[in-house]
PDB file of C-alpha atoms in Angstrom:
ATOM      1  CA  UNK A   1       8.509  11.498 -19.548  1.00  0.00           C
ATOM      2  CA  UNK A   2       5.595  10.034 -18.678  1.00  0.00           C
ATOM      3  CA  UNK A   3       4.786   5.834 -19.757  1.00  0.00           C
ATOM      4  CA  UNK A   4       2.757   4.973 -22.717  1.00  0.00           C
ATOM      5  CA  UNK A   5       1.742   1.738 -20.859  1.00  0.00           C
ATOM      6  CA  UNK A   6       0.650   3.634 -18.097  1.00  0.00           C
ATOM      7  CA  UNK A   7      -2.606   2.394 -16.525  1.00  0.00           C
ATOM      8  CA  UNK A   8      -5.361   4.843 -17.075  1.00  0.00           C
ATOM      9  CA  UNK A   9      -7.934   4.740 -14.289  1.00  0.00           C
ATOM     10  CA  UNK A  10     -11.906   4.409 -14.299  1.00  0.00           C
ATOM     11  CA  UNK A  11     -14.298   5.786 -11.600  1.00  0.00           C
ATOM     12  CA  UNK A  12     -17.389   3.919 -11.074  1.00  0.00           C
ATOM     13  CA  UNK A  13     -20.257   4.342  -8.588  1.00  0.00           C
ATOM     14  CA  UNK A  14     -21.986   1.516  -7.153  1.00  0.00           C
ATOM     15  CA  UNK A  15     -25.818   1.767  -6.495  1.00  0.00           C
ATOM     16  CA  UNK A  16     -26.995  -0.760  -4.155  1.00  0.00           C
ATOM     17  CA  UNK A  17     -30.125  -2.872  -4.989  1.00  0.00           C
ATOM     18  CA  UNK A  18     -31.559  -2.112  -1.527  1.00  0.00           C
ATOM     19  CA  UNK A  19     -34.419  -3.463   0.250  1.00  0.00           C
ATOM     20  CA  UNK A  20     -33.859  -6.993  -1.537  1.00  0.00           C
ATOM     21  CA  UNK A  21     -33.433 -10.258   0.495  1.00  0.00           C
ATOM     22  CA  UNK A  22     -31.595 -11.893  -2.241  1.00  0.00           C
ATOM     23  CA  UNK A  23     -29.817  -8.569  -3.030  1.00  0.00           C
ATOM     24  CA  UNK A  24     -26.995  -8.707  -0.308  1.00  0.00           C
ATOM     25  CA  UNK A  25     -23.989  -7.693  -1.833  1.00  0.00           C
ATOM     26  CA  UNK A  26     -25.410  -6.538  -5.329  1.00  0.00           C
ATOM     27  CA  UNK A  27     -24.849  -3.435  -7.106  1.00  0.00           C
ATOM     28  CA  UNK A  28     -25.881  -1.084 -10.420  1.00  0.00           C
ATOM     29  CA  UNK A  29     -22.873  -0.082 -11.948  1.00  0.00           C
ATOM     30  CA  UNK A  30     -22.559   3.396 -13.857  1.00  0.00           C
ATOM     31  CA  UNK A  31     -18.913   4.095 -15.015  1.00  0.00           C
ATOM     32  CA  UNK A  32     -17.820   7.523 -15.010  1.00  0.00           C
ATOM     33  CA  UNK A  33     -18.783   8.246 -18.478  1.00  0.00           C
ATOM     34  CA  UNK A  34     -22.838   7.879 -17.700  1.00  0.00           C
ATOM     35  CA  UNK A  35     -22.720   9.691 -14.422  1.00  0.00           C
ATOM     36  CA  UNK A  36     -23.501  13.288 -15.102  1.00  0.00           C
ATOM     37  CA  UNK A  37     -24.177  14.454 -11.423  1.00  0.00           C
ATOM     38  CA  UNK A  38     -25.036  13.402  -8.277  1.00  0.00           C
ATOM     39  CA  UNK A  39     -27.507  15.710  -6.742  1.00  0.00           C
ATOM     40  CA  UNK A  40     -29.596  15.613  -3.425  1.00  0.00           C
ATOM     41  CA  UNK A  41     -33.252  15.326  -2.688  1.00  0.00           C
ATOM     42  CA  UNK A  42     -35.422  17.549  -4.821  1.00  0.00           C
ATOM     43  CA  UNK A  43     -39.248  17.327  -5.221  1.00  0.00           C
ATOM     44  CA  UNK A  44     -40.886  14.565  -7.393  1.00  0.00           C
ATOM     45  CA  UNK A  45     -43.454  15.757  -9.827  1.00  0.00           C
ATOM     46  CA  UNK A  46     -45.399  13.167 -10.060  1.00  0.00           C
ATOM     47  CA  UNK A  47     -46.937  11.432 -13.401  1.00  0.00           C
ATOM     48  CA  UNK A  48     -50.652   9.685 -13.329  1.00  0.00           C
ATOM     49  CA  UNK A  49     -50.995   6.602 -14.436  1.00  0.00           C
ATOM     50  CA  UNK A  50     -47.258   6.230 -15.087  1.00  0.00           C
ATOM     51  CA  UNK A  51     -45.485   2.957 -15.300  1.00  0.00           C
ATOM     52  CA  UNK A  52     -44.305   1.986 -11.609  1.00  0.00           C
ATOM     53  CA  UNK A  53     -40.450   2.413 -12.183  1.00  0.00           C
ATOM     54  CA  UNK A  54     -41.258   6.246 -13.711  1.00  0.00           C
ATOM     55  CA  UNK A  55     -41.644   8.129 -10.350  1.00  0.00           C
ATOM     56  CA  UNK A  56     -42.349  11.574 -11.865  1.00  0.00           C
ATOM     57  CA  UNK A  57     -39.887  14.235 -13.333  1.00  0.00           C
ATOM     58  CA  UNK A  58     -37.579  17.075 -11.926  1.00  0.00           C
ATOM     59  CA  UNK A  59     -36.391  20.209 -13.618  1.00  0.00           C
ATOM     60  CA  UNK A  60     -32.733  19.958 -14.504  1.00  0.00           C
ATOM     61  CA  UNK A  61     -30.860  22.365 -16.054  1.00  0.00           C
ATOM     62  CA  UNK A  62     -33.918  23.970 -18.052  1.00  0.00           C
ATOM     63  CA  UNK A  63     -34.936  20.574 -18.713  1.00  0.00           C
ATOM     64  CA  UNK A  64     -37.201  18.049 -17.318  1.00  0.00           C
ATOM     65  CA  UNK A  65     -35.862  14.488 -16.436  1.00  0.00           C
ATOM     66  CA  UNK A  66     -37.575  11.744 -15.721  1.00  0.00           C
ATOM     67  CA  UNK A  67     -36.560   9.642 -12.334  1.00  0.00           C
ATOM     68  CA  UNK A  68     -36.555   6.410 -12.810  1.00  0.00           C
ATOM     69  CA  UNK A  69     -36.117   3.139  -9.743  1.00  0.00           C
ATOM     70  CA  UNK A  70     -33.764   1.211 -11.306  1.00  0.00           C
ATOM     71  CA  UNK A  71     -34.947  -1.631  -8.916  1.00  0.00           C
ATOM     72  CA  UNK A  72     -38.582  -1.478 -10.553  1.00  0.00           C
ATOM     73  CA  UNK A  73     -37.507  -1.470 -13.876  1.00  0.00           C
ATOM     74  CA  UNK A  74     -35.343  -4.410 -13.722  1.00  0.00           C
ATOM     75  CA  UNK A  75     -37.306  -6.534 -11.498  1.00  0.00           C
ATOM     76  CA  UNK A  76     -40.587  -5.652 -11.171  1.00  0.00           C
ATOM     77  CA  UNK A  77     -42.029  -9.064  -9.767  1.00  0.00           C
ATOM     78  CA  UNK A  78     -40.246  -8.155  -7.008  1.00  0.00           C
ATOM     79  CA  UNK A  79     -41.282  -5.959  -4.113  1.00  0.00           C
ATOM     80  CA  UNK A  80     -38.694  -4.025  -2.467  1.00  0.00           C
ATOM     81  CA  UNK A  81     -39.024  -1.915   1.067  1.00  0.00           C
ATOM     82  CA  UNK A  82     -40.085   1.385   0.115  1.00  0.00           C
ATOM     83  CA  UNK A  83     -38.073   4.272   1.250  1.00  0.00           C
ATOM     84  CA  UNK A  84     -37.505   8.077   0.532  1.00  0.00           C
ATOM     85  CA  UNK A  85     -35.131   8.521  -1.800  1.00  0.00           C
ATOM     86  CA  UNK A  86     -31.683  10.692  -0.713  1.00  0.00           C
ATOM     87  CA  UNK A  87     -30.097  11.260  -3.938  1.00  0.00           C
ATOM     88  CA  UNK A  88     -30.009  11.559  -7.563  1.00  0.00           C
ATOM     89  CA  UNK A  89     -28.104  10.205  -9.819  1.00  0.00           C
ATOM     90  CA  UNK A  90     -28.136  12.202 -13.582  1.00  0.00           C
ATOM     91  CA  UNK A  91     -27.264   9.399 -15.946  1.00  0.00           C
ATOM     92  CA  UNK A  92     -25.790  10.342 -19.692  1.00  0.00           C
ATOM     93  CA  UNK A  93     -27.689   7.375 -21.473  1.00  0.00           C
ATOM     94  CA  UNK A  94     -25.955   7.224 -24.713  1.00  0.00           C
ATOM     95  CA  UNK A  95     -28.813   8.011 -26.811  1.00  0.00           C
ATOM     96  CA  UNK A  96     -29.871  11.533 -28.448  1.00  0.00           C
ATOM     97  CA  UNK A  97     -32.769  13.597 -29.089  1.00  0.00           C
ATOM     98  CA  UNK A  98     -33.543  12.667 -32.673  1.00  0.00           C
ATOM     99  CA  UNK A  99     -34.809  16.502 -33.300  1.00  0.00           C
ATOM    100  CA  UNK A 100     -32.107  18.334 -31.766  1.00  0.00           C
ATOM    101  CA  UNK A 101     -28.984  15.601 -31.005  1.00  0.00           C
ATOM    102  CA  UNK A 102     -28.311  16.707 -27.214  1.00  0.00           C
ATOM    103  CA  UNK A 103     -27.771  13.666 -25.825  1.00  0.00           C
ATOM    104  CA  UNK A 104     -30.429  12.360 -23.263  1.00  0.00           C
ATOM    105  CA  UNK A 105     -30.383  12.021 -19.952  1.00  0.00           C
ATOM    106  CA  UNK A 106     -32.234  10.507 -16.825  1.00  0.00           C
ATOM    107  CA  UNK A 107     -32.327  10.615 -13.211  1.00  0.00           C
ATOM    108  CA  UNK A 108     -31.841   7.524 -11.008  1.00  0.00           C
ATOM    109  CA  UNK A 109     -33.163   7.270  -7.514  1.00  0.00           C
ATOM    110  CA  UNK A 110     -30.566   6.133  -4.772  1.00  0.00           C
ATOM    111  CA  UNK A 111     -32.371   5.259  -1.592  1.00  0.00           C
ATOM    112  CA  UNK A 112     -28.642   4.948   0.393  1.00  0.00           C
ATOM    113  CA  UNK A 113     -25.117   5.637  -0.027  1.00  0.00           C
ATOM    114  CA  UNK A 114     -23.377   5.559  -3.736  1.00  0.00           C
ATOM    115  CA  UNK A 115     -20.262   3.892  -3.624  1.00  0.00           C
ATOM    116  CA  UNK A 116     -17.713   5.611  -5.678  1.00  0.00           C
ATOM    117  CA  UNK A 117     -14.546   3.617  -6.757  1.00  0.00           C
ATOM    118  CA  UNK A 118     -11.492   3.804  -8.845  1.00  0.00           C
ATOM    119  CA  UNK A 119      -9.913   0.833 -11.199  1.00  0.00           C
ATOM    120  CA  UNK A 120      -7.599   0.694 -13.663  1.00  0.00           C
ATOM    121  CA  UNK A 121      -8.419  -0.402 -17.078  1.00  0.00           C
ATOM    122  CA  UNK A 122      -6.813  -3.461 -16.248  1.00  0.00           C
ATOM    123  CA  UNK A 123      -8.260  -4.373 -12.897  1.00  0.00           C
ATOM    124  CA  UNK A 124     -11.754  -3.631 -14.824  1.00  0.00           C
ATOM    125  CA  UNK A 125     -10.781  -6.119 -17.650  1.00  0.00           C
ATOM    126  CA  UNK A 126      -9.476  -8.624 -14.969  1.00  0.00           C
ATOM    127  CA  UNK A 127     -11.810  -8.603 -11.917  1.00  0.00           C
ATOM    128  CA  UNK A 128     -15.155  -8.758 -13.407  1.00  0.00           C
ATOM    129  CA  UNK A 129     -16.459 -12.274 -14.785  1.00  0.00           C
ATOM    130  CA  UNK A 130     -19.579 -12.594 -16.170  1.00  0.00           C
ATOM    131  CA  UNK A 131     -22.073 -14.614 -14.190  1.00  0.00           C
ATOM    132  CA  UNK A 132     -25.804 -15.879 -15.179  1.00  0.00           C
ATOM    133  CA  UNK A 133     -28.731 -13.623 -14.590  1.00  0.00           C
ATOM    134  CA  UNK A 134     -30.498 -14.241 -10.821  1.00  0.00           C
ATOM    135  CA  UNK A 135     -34.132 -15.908 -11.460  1.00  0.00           C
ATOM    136  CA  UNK A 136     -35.215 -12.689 -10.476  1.00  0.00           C
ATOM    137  CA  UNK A 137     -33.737 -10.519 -12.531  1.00  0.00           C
ATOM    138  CA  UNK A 138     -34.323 -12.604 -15.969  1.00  0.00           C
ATOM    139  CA  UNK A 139     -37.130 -11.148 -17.136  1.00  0.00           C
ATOM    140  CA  UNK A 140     -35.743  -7.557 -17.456  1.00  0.00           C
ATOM    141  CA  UNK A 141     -34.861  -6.095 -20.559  1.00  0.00           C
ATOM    142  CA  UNK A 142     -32.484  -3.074 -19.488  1.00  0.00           C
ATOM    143  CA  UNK A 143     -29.406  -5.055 -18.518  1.00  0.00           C
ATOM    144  CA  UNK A 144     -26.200  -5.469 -20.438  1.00  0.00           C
ATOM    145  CA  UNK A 145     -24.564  -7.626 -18.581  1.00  0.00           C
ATOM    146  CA  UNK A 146     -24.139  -9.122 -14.553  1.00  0.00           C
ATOM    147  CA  UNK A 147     -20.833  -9.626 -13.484  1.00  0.00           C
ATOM    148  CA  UNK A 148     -19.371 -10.945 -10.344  1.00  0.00           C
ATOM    149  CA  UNK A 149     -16.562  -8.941  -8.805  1.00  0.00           C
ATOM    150  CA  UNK A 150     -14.890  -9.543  -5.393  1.00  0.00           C
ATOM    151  CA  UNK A 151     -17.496 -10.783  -3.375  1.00  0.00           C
ATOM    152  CA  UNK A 152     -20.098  -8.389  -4.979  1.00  0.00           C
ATOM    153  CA  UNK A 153     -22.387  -8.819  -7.933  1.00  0.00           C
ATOM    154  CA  UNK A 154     -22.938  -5.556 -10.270  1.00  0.00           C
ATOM    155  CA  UNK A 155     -25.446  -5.445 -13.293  1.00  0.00           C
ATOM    156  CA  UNK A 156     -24.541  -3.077 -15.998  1.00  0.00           C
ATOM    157  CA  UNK A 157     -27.846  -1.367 -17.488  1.00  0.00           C
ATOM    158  CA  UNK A 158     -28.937  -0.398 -21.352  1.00  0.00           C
ATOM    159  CA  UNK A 159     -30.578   2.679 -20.544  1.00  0.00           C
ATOM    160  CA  UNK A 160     -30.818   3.675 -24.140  1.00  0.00           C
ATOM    161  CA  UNK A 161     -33.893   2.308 -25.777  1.00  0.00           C
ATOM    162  CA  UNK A 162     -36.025   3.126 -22.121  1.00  0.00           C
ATOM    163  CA  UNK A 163     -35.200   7.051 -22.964  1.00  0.00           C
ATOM    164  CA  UNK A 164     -35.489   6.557 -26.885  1.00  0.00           C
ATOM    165  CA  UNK A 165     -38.207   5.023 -26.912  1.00  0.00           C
ATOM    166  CA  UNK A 166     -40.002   2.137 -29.115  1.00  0.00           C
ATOM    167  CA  UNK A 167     -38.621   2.166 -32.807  1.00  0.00           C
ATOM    168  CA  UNK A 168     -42.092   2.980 -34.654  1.00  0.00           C
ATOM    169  CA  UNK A 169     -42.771   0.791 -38.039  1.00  0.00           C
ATOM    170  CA  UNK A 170     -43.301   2.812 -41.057  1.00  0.00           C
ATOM    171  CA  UNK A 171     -46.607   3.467 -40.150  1.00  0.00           C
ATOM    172  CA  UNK A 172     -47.687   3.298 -43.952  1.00  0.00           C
ATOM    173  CA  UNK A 173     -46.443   0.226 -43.930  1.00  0.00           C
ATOM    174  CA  UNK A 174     -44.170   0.693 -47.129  1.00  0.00           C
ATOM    175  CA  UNK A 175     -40.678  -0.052 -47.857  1.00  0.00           C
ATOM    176  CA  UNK A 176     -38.346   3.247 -48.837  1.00  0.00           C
TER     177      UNK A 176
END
């Protein structure tokens, strides 16, 4: 018979903030909840005029994603080496389709190696403290949260309101 206390244990993956100086040793984190799929390179389409962390959109599953750089999203001031990507990530972001309630999903570009790990729940409670944003990454509104662990840093991302979208005023302008 099998222990009620037993640990249960967590994958995460670990997507390095590459081509940043200041970045040594700093991380994305996606637990093993988010992360849908990792898939390899597949062709870009790209968007005109989109924002600089939207790189375009790939068909997924008889859908169409859009691939986002983490990196440019969260600190655009920055300029990071640019590289070809070598994998996708799909990322479950918590929020649904308001018209249909599948919930949606996004593609993050990994330009090297995704670290996959496993925890238990209690290592995960006890190893990460939380730690004050870098100057650098203060102005970004996507991140839950930046935690030191080990001798790493990992910010957790709120991908949710990027995919969902502004929240549109009544556009009458009248309470209900």
């Amino acid at each position: 018979m099998m222990s009620q206390n037993r640990q249960q244990d967590v994958r995460i993956f670990l997507l390095p903030m590459d081509g940043l100086e200041q970045a040594q040793n700093m991380y994305f984190l996606f637990t093993q909840s988010q992360v849908a799929e990792i898939i390899g390179f597949l062709p870009i389409q790209k968007i005109p005029f989109s924002e600089r962390h939207l790189l375009g959109i790939i068909p997924y599953r008889d859908q169409l994603l859009p691939v986002i750089n983490v990196l440019d999203l969260c600190a655009p001031a920055v300029r990071p080496e640019r590289h070809q990507y070598k994998q996708l990530m799909i990322i479950r972001t918590g929020a649904v389709a308001p018209n249909t309630g599948e919930p949606l999903k996004i593609a993050i570009m990994a330009n090297s190696a995704i670290r996959t790990l496993k925890l238990s729940t209690q290592a995960m409670t006890n190893s990460f403290h939380q730690q004050p944003l870098p100057s650098w990454l203060q102005a970004s509104e996507q991140l839950r949260g930046f935690f030191q662990w080990q001798d790493s840093y990992v910010a957790m991302l709120d991908l949710d309101q990027l995919v969902s979208g502004p929240i549109e005023p009544d556009s009458r302008g009248l309470e209900q």
